[in-house]
Tab-separated table of C-alpha atoms in Angstrom:
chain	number	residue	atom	x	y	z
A	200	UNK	CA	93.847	-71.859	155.025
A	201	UNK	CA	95.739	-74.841	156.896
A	202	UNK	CA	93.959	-77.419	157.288
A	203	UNK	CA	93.866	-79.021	161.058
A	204	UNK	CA	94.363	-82.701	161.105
A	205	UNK	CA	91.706	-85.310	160.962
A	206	UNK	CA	89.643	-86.328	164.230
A	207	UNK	CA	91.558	-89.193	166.019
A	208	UNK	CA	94.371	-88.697	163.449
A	209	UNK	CA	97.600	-88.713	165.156
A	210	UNK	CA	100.476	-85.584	164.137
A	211	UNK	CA	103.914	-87.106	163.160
A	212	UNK	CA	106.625	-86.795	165.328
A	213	UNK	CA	109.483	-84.624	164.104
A	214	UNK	CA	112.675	-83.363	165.111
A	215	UNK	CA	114.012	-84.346	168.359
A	216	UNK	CA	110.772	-85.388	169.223
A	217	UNK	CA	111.496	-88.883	167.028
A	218	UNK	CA	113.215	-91.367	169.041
A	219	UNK	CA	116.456	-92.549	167.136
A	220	UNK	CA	117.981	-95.807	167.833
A	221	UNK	CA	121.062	-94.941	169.803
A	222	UNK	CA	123.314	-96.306	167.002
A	223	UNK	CA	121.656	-94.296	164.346
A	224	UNK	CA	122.700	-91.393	166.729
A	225	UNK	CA	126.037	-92.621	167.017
A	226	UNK	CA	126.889	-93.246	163.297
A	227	UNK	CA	124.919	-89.896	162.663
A	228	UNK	CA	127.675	-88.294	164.794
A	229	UNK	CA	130.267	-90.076	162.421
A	230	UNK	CA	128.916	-89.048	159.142
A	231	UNK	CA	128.939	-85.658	160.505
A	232	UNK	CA	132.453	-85.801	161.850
A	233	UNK	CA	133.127	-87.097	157.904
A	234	UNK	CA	131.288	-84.665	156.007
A	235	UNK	CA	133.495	-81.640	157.390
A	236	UNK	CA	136.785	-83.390	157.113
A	237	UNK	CA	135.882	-84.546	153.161
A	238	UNK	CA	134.264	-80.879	152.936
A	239	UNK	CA	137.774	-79.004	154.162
A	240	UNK	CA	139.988	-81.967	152.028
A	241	UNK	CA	138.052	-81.414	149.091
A	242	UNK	CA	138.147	-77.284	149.542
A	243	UNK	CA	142.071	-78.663	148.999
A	244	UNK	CA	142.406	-80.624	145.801
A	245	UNK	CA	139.139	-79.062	144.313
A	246	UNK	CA	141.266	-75.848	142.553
A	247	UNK	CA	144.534	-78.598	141.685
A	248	UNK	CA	142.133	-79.678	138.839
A	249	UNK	CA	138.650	-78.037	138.722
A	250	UNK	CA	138.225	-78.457	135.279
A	251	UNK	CA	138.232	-82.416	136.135
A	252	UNK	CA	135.805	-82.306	138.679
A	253	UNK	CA	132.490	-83.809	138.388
A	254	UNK	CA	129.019	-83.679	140.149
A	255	UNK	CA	129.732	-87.071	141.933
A	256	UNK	CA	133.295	-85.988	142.628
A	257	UNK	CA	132.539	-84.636	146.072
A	258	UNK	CA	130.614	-87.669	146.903
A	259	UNK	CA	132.800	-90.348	146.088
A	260	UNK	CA	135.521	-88.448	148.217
A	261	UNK	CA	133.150	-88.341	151.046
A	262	UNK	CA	132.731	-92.157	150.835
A	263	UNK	CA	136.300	-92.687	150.785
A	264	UNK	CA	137.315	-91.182	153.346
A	265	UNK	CA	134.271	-92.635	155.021
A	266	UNK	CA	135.428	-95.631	154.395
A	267	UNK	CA	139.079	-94.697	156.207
A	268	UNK	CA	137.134	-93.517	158.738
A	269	UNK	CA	135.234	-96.556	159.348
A	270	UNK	CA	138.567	-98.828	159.922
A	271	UNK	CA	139.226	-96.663	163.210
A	272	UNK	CA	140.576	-99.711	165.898
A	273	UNK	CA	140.756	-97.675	168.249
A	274	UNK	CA	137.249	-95.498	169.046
A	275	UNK	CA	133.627	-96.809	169.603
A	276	UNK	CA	130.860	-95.786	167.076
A	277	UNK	CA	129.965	-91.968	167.401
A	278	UNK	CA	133.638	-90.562	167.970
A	279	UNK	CA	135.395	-92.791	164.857
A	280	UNK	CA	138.033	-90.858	163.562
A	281	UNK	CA	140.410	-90.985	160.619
A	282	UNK	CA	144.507	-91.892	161.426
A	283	UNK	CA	142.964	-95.115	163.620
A	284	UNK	CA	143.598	-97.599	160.988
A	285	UNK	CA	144.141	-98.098	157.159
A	286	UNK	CA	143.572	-94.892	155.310
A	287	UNK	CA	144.071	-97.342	151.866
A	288	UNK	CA	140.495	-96.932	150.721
A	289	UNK	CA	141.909	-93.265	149.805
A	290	UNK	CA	144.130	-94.633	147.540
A	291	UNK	CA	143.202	-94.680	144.124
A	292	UNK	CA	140.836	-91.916	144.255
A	293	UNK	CA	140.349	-89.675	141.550
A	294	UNK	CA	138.467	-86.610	140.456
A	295	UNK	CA	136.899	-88.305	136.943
A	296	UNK	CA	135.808	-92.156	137.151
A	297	UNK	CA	135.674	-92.034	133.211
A	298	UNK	CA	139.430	-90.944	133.185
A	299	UNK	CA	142.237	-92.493	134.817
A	300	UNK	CA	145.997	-92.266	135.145
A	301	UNK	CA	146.000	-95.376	133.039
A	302	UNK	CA	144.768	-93.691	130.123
A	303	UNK	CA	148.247	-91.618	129.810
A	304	UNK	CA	150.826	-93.855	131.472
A	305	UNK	CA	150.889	-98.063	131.796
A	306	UNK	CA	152.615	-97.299	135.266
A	307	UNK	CA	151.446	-95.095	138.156
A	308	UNK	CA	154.036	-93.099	140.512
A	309	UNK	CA	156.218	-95.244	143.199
A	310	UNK	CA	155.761	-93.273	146.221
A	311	UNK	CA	157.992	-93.972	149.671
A	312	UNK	CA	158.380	-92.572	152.861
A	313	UNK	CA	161.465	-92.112	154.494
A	314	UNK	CA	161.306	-92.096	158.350
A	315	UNK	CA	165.317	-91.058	159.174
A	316	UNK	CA	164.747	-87.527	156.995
A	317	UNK	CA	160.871	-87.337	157.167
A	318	UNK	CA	160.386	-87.321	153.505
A	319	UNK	CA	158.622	-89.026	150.926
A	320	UNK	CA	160.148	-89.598	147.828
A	321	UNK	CA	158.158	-90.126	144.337
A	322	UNK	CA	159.213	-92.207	141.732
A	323	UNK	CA	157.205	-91.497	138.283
A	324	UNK	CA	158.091	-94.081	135.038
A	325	UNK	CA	157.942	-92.366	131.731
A	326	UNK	CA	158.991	-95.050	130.257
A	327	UNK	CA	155.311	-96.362	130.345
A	328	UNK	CA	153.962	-93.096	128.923
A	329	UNK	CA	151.488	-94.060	126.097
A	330	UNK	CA	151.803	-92.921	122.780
A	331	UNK	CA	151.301	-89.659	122.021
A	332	UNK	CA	149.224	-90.523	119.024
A	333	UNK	CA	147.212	-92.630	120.779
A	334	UNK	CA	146.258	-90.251	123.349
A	335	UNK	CA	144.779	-87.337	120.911
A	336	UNK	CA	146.297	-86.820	117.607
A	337	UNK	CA	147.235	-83.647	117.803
A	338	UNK	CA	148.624	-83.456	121.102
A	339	UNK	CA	151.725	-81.235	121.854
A	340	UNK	CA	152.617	-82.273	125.308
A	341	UNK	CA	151.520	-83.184	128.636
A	342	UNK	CA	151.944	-80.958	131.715
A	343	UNK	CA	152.439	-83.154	135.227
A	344	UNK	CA	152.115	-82.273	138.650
A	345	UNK	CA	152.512	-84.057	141.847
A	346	UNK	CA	151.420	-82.894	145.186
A	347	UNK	CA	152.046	-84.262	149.257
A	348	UNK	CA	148.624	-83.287	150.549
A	349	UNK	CA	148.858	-83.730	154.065
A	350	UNK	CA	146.376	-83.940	157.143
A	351	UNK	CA	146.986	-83.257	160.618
A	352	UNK	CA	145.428	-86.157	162.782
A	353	UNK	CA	145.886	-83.404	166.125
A	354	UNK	CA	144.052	-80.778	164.343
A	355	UNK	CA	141.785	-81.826	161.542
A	356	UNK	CA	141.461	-78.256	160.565
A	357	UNK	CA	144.734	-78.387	159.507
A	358	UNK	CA	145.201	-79.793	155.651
A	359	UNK	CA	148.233	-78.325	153.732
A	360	UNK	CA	149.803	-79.363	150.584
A	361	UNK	CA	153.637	-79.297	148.620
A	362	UNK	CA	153.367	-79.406	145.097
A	363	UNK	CA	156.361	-80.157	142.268
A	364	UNK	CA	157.150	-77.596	139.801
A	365	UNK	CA	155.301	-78.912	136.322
A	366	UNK	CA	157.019	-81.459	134.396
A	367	UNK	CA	156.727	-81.010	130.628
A	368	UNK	CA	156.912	-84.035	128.636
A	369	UNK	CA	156.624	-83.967	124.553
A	370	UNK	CA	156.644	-86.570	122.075
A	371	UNK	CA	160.108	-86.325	120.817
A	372	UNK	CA	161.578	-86.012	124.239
A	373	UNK	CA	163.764	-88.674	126.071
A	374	UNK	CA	161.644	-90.841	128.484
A	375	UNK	CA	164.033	-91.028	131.459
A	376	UNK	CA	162.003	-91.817	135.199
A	377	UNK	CA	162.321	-89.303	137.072
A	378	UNK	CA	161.952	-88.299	140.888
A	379	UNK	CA	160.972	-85.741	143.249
A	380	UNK	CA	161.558	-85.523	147.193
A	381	UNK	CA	159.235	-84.029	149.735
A	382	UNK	CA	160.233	-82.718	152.320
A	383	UNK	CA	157.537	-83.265	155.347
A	384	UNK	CA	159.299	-81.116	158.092
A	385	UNK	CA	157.856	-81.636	161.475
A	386	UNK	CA	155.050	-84.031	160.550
A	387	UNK	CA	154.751	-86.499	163.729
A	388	UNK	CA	150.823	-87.715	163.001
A	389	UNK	CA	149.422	-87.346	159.522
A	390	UNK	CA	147.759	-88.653	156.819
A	391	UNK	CA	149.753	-88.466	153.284
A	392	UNK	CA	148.062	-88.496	150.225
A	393	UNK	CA	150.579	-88.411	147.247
A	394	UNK	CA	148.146	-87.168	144.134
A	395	UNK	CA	149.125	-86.804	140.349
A	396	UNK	CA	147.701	-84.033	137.895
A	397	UNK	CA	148.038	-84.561	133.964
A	398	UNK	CA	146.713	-81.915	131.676
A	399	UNK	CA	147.494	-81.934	127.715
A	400	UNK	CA	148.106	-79.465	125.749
A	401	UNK	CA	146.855	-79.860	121.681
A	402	UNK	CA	148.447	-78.208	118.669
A	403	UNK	CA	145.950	-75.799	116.725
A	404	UNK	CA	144.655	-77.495	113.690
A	405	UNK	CA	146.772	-75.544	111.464
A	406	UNK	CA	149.840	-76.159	113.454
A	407	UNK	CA	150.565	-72.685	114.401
A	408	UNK	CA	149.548	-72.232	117.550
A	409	UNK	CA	149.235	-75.184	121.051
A	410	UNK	CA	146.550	-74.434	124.150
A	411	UNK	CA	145.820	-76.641	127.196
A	412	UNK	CA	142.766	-78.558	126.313
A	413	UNK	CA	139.905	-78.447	128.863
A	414	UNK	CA	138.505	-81.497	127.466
A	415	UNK	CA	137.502	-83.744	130.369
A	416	UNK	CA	139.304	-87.030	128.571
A	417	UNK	CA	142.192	-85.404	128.320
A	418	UNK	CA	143.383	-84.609	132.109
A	419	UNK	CA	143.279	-86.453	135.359
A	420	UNK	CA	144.043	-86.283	138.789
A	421	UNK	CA	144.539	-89.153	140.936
A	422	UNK	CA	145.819	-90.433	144.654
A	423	UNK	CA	148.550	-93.006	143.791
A	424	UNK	CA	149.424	-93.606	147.568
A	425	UNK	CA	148.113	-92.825	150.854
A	426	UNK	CA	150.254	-93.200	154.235
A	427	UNK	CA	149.928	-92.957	157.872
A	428	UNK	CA	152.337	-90.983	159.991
A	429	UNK	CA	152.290	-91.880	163.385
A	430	UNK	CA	154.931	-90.887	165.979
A	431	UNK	CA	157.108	-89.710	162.331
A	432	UNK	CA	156.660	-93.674	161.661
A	433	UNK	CA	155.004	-95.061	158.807
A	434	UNK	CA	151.884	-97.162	160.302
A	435	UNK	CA	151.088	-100.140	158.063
A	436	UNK	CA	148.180	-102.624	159.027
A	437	UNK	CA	148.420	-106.544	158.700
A	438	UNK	CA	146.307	-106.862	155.946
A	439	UNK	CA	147.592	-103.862	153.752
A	440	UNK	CA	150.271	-104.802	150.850
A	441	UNK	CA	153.224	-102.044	149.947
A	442	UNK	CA	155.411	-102.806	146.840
A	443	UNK	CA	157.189	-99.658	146.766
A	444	UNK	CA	160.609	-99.020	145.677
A	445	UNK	CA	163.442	-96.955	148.184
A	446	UNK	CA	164.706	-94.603	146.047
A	447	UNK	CA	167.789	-92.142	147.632
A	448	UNK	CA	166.294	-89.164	148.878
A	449	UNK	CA	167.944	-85.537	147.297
A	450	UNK	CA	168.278	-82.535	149.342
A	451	UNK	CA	166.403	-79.528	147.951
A	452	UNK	CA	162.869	-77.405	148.712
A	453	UNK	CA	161.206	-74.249	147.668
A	454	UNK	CA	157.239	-73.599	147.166
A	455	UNK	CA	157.456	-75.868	144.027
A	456	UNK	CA	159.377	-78.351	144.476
A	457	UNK	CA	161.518	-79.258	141.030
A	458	UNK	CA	162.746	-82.730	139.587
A	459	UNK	CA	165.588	-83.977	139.732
């Protein structure tokens, strides 16, 4: 039986009956406004690597973009929004915190963004790639992918992605750079995020046979760069620092995008 409350004892308000401060209403409306956008991003790069993604993944995206978010200039607490000021904190996100792109390559990927043919071009230095040894000792190669994941600012239901064909690098290979070119189309007001994939693949312990390894030390996925498209015009603020090479943009595009 439910027991009725003591005599003189006063119920506890709930619901809207609880009078919030008006900014805990206001940032409330934020968080909100954050949680769906990090919910539909993450519905994005969650299947690029699932096997890296952890149980804090989702969270630490969420506070990243938060943090984005939270540089708006331009709106008043309750209607911040992301694309109103540096979108940095995004970059160096990444799906594992125990695994980086530093524990395959010395060197991440040069990303830049050209404005006369609305493409960003990608820059990736195998000439830093660790030691294959050193990595696993029985590793066969490592598979690399690089994706333009990009958000509409007019319609933030609107995230798509172009992804490079996979790059194959093995041990006795030549380690030339090499380069890939997206191109963005009609992409006016966006937010860029330019993300790199490894996965390895281990020979068998008799040496017959190689599989992609789903150990979790052994892949990574990572956001090397973020940008800010506004008006087809990279936005950068005063305090943000670029050191980004221009490499030549090449012509070429299909649903996987190949090297060059």
């Amino acid at each position: 039986m439910k027991k009725s409350p003591g005599k003189g004892k006063k119920e506890r308000k709930q619901g809207d009956a609880y009078d919030l401060s008006e900014n805990s209403k206001l940032t409330g409306r934020d968080f909100t406004y954050n949680s769906n956008l990090a919910s539909r991003l993450y519905q994005i790069l969650k299947p690029m690597l699932r096997a890296a993604c952890e149980r804090t993944t989702y969270i630490r995206l969420q506070n990243a973009l938060y943090a984005a978010v939270r540089n708006d200039c331009e709106h008043g607490l309750g209607s911040l929004r992301l694309g109103y000021g540096s979108v940095l904190p995004l970059k160096g996100f990444r799906y594992s915190k125990r695994v980086s792109w530093s524990n395959f390559f010395m060197n991440h990927p040069a990303a830049h963004f050209d404005e006369a043919q609305q493409r960003i071009r990608v820059q990736l230095p195998l000439a830093g790639l660790r030691k294959f040894d050193l990595i696993h000792e029985r590793l066969a190669k490592i598979d690399i992918k690089i994706y333009c994941v990009v958000i509409q600012l007019d319609d933030r239901h609107t995230i798509f992605y172009h992804v490079s064909k996979t790059l194959e690098l093995r041990k006795e290979d030549h380690k030339v750079d090499r380069g890939i070119t997206f191109t963005l189309e009609d992409c006016k007001d966006a937010v860029i995020l330019c993300l790199g994939t490894v996965r390895c693949w281990l020979r068998s312990p008799d040496g017959c046979d190689e599989f992609m390894s789903n150990s979790s030390t052994l892949m990574t996925g990572e956001v090397f760069d973020a940008f800010l498209i506004r008006e087809g015009k990279e936005t950068i603020f005063p305090d943000e620092k670029f050191d980004k090479l221009p490499p030549p943009i090449l012509p070429g595009d299909d649903d996987e995008v190949d090297w060059d």
